GROMACS .gro file of C-alpha atoms in nm:
model
  232
    1UNK     CA    1   1.133   0.037   1.345
    2UNK     CA    2   0.996   0.271   1.077
    3UNK     CA    3   0.623   0.209   1.141
    4UNK     CA    4   0.486   0.074   1.465
    5UNK     CA    5   0.115   0.031   1.538
    6UNK     CA    6   0.017  -0.053   1.895
    7UNK     CA    7  -0.320  -0.186   2.012
    8UNK     CA    8  -0.528   0.003   1.754
    9UNK     CA    9  -0.907  -0.006   1.788
   10UNK     CA   10  -1.118   0.150   1.513
   11UNK     CA   11  -1.493   0.201   1.497
   12UNK     CA   12  -1.728   0.316   1.223
   13UNK     CA   13  -2.028   0.447   1.412
   14UNK     CA   14  -2.098   0.190   1.682
   15UNK     CA   15  -1.940  -0.098   1.487
   16UNK     CA   16  -1.586  -0.199   1.574
   17UNK     CA   17  -1.395  -0.281   1.254
   18UNK     CA   18  -1.042  -0.324   1.396
   19UNK     CA   19  -0.953  -0.487   1.727
   20UNK     CA   20  -0.622  -0.453   1.909
   21UNK     CA   21  -0.410  -0.421   1.594
   22UNK     CA   22  -0.035  -0.428   1.658
   23UNK     CA   23   0.223  -0.454   1.380
   24UNK     CA   24   0.550  -0.313   1.259
   25UNK     CA   25   0.746  -0.238   0.943
   26UNK     CA   26   1.123  -0.193   0.941
   27UNK     CA   27   1.323   0.039   0.717
   28UNK     CA   28   1.328  -0.091   0.358
   29UNK     CA   29   1.109  -0.392   0.443
   30UNK     CA   30   0.807  -0.528   0.256
   31UNK     CA   31   0.537  -0.650   0.494
   32UNK     CA   32   0.203  -0.795   0.381
   33UNK     CA   33  -0.141  -0.789   0.535
   34UNK     CA   34  -0.303  -1.108   0.406
   35UNK     CA   35  -0.670  -1.196   0.423
   36UNK     CA   36  -0.995  -1.242   0.238
   37UNK     CA   37  -1.190  -0.945   0.104
   38UNK     CA   38  -1.356  -0.771   0.397
   39UNK     CA   39  -1.113  -0.913   0.655
   40UNK     CA   40  -0.984  -0.568   0.755
   41UNK     CA   41  -0.669  -0.517   0.546
   42UNK     CA   42  -0.793  -0.196   0.384
   43UNK     CA   43  -0.916  -0.067   0.718
   44UNK     CA   44  -0.569  -0.107   0.869
   45UNK     CA   45  -0.413   0.081   0.578
   46UNK     CA   46  -0.677   0.357   0.586
   47UNK     CA   47  -0.632   0.393   0.961
   48UNK     CA   48  -0.256   0.419   0.917
   49UNK     CA   49  -0.285   0.704   0.667
   50UNK     CA   50  -0.556   0.873   0.875
   51UNK     CA   51  -0.872   0.816   0.671
   52UNK     CA   52  -1.026   0.615   0.957
   53UNK     CA   53  -0.976   0.770   1.303
   54UNK     CA   54  -0.883   0.534   1.583
   55UNK     CA   55  -1.075   0.500   1.910
   56UNK     CA   56  -0.764   0.389   2.098
   57UNK     CA   57  -0.408   0.277   2.034
   58UNK     CA   58  -0.104   0.450   1.886
   59UNK     CA   59   0.068   0.482   1.548
   60UNK     CA   60   0.439   0.566   1.548
   61UNK     CA   61   0.636   0.665   1.238
   62UNK     CA   62   1.010   0.724   1.268
   63UNK     CA   63   0.954   0.688   1.646
   64UNK     CA   64   0.714   0.984   1.653
   65UNK     CA   65   0.350   0.951   1.753
   66UNK     CA   66   0.147   1.038   1.442
   67UNK     CA   67  -0.185   0.900   1.566
   68UNK     CA   68  -0.363   1.236   1.562
   69UNK     CA   69  -0.212   1.375   1.240
   70UNK     CA   70  -0.428   1.443   0.935
   71UNK     CA   71  -0.373   1.238   0.616
   72UNK     CA   72  -0.192   1.535   0.458
   73UNK     CA   73   0.036   1.571   0.759
   74UNK     CA   74   0.116   1.200   0.743
   75UNK     CA   75   0.195   1.228   0.372
   76UNK     CA   76   0.425   1.521   0.441
   77UNK     CA   77   0.600   1.317   0.712
   78UNK     CA   78   0.700   1.055   0.452
   79UNK     CA   79   0.411   0.814   0.395
   80UNK     CA   80   0.276   0.746   0.045
   81UNK     CA   81  -0.063   0.582  -0.022
   82UNK     CA   82  -0.204   0.401  -0.324
   83UNK     CA   83  -0.569   0.303  -0.262
   84UNK     CA   84  -0.742  -0.009  -0.389
   85UNK     CA   85  -0.957   0.190  -0.635
   86UNK     CA   86  -0.651   0.394  -0.753
   87UNK     CA   87  -0.842   0.729  -0.743
   88UNK     CA   88  -0.707   0.836  -1.082
   89UNK     CA   89  -0.856   1.162  -1.212
   90UNK     CA   90  -1.009   1.064  -1.544
   91UNK     CA   91  -0.994   1.407  -1.709
   92UNK     CA   92  -0.627   1.460  -1.627
   93UNK     CA   93  -0.338   1.310  -1.820
   94UNK     CA   94  -0.110   1.053  -1.663
   95UNK     CA   95   0.160   1.317  -1.623
   96UNK     CA   96  -0.084   1.554  -1.452
   97UNK     CA   97  -0.208   1.278  -1.220
   98UNK     CA   98   0.146   1.202  -1.106
   99UNK     CA   99   0.233   1.570  -1.072
  100UNK     CA  100  -0.057   1.615  -0.830
  101UNK     CA  101   0.171   1.479  -0.558
  102UNK     CA  102   0.432   1.750  -0.605
  103UNK     CA  103   0.165   2.019  -0.616
  104UNK     CA  104   0.009   1.893  -0.292
  105UNK     CA  105   0.337   1.935  -0.106
  106UNK     CA  106   0.390   2.281  -0.252
  107UNK     CA  107   0.652   2.211  -0.517
  108UNK     CA  108   0.625   2.373  -0.859
  109UNK     CA  109   0.866   2.142  -1.037
  110UNK     CA  110   0.755   1.819  -1.205
  111UNK     CA  111   0.799   1.474  -1.057
  112UNK     CA  112   1.134   1.292  -1.073
  113UNK     CA  113   1.083   1.112  -1.406
  114UNK     CA  114   1.393   0.893  -1.379
  115UNK     CA  115   1.285   0.761  -1.040
  116UNK     CA  116   0.935   0.677  -1.165
  117UNK     CA  117   1.045   0.527  -1.499
  118UNK     CA  118   1.298   0.302  -1.327
  119UNK     CA  119   1.006   0.137  -1.149
  120UNK     CA  120   0.744   0.156  -1.427
  121UNK     CA  121   0.916   0.214  -1.764
  122UNK     CA  122   0.587   0.151  -1.947
  123UNK     CA  123   0.444   0.479  -1.813
  124UNK     CA  124   0.664   0.671  -2.057
  125UNK     CA  125   0.447   0.541  -2.342
  126UNK     CA  126   0.121   0.693  -2.217
  127UNK     CA  127   0.216   1.006  -2.022
  128UNK     CA  128  -0.015   1.219  -2.239
  129UNK     CA  129  -0.313   0.982  -2.216
  130UNK     CA  130  -0.607   1.085  -2.001
  131UNK     CA  131  -0.699   0.871  -1.704
  132UNK     CA  132  -1.031   0.780  -1.864
  133UNK     CA  133  -0.851   0.574  -2.127
  134UNK     CA  134  -0.624   0.371  -1.900
  135UNK     CA  135  -0.657  -0.001  -1.837
  136UNK     CA  136  -0.688  -0.135  -1.483
  137UNK     CA  137  -0.320  -0.225  -1.469
  138UNK     CA  138  -0.216   0.114  -1.607
  139UNK     CA  139  -0.427   0.293  -1.345
  140UNK     CA  140  -0.256   0.095  -1.069
  141UNK     CA  141   0.085   0.189  -1.212
  142UNK     CA  142  -0.008   0.556  -1.216
  143UNK     CA  143  -0.153   0.543  -0.864
  144UNK     CA  144   0.166   0.389  -0.725
  145UNK     CA  145   0.381   0.629  -0.930
  146UNK     CA  146   0.186   0.923  -0.789
  147UNK     CA  147   0.259   0.802  -0.435
  148UNK     CA  148   0.628   0.749  -0.520
  149UNK     CA  149   0.652   1.103  -0.656
  150UNK     CA  150   0.639   1.218  -0.293
  151UNK     CA  151   0.968   1.036  -0.224
  152UNK     CA  152   0.817   0.852   0.074
  153UNK     CA  153   1.000   0.635   0.325
  154UNK     CA  154   0.691   0.413   0.357
  155UNK     CA  155   0.447   0.316   0.085
  156UNK     CA  156   0.098   0.186   0.171
  157UNK     CA  157  -0.037  -0.030  -0.113
  158UNK     CA  158  -0.393  -0.157  -0.096
  159UNK     CA  159  -0.466  -0.458  -0.324
  160UNK     CA  160  -0.202  -0.359  -0.579
  161UNK     CA  161  -0.234  -0.695  -0.761
  162UNK     CA  162  -0.613  -0.730  -0.766
  163UNK     CA  163  -0.760  -0.794  -1.111
  164UNK     CA  164  -0.425  -0.806  -1.291
  165UNK     CA  165  -0.336  -1.059  -1.562
  166UNK     CA  166  -0.057  -1.305  -1.465
  167UNK     CA  167   0.200  -1.133  -1.689
  168UNK     CA  168   0.119  -0.793  -1.536
  169UNK     CA  169   0.142  -0.946  -1.187
  170UNK     CA  170   0.500  -1.049  -1.265
  171UNK     CA  171   0.582  -0.692  -1.374
  172UNK     CA  172   0.434  -0.556  -1.051
  173UNK     CA  173   0.634  -0.802  -0.839
  174UNK     CA  174   0.950  -0.676  -1.012
  175UNK     CA  175   0.836  -0.317  -0.949
  176UNK     CA  176   0.801  -0.379  -0.575
  177UNK     CA  177   1.155  -0.513  -0.576
  178UNK     CA  178   1.274  -0.195  -0.746
  179UNK     CA  179   1.090   0.021  -0.493
  180UNK     CA  180   1.250  -0.171  -0.208
  181UNK     CA  181   1.596  -0.117  -0.362
  182UNK     CA  182   1.524   0.257  -0.351
  183UNK     CA  183   1.504   0.226   0.028
  184UNK     CA  184   1.124   0.256   0.047
  185UNK     CA  185   0.944   0.025   0.291
  186UNK     CA  186   0.607  -0.118   0.184
  187UNK     CA  187   0.297  -0.225   0.375
  188UNK     CA  188   0.091  -0.423   0.125
  189UNK     CA  189  -0.269  -0.539   0.158
  190UNK     CA  190  -0.317  -0.857  -0.048
  191UNK     CA  191  -0.555  -1.153  -0.069
  192UNK     CA  192  -0.340  -1.399  -0.268
  193UNK     CA  193  -0.094  -1.590  -0.051
  194UNK     CA  194   0.105  -1.716  -0.350
  195UNK     CA  195   0.174  -1.360  -0.463
  196UNK     CA  196   0.259  -1.263  -0.106
  197UNK     CA  197   0.513  -1.548  -0.086
  198UNK     CA  198   0.700  -1.395  -0.381
  199UNK     CA  199   0.736  -1.044  -0.241
  200UNK     CA  200   0.790  -1.075   0.135
  201UNK     CA  201   0.926  -1.287   0.417
  202UNK     CA  202   0.693  -1.144   0.682
  203UNK     CA  203   0.316  -1.155   0.672
  204UNK     CA  204   0.026  -1.080   0.904
  205UNK     CA  205  -0.302  -1.266   0.853
  206UNK     CA  206  -0.602  -1.041   0.913
  207UNK     CA  207  -0.937  -1.201   0.995
  208UNK     CA  208  -1.252  -1.018   1.110
  209UNK     CA  209  -1.057  -0.706   1.200
  210UNK     CA  210  -0.793  -0.884   1.405
  211UNK     CA  211  -0.439  -1.004   1.341
  212UNK     CA  212  -0.432  -1.378   1.405
  213UNK     CA  213  -0.091  -1.476   1.266
  214UNK     CA  214   0.253  -1.330   1.205
  215UNK     CA  215   0.523  -1.518   1.020
  216UNK     CA  216   0.674  -1.628   0.690
  217UNK     CA  217   0.423  -1.687   0.408
  218UNK     CA  218   0.578  -2.030   0.353
  219UNK     CA  219   0.439  -2.126   0.694
  220UNK     CA  220   0.093  -2.041   0.563
  221UNK     CA  221   0.137  -2.242   0.244
  222UNK     CA  222   0.233  -2.544   0.453
  223UNK     CA  223  -0.056  -2.511   0.700
  224UNK     CA  224  -0.399  -2.630   0.584
  225UNK     CA  225  -0.587  -2.440   0.855
  226UNK     CA  226  -0.418  -2.111   0.769
  227UNK     CA  227  -0.473  -2.168   0.397
  228UNK     CA  228  -0.845  -2.210   0.458
  229UNK     CA  229  -0.853  -1.879   0.644
  230UNK     CA  230  -0.700  -1.686   0.355
  231UNK     CA  231  -0.885  -1.875   0.080
  232UNK     CA  232  -0.575  -2.032  -0.075
   0.00000   0.00000   0.00000
């Protein structure tokens, strides 16, 4: 198993935000964390990349314990991260934003353009545009492209589809398929079960900081109680 999280407990101050989280992602697999806003999906992703320290539990990546590693060390080990708010630098061009990844890991050469354009061909049209002038969908493309520029084995995507028009959603679904074909596994935080059902066969439902279900998203679509939990 590429990523394995065992019995993770996370606190912010005295408030426990994650309880006994255990999950796994296999090589080249897309796995979704499904739940309403505030359920704990982002907290799981942030804990995985090291932005939220855990109180107890373990995180294994490529069978190595990475629980105590810094976010940078986890990135260097092969984990890419695209946050919900994209974190695009508005005064930098799209090309410069993507190249930040290669600079962070100490490379002087530019990102692998062919690899990025195979996933998001539209990026070629606005490489010279500053981040300030990007649409929401374009920012998400650039954020994911920046994470891919690291050539990760695992990509953490937080709410990649949020706020996108239906046509753009379809393009992003195709992009995830392309990323998977490249051999990159994905852990995706998402709140729309119908989108989830189009991109994965294995889903965890997150509710109030706990995982309460693991299975195929079709099982959720056919279960009224589960549908109510995730808000349809």
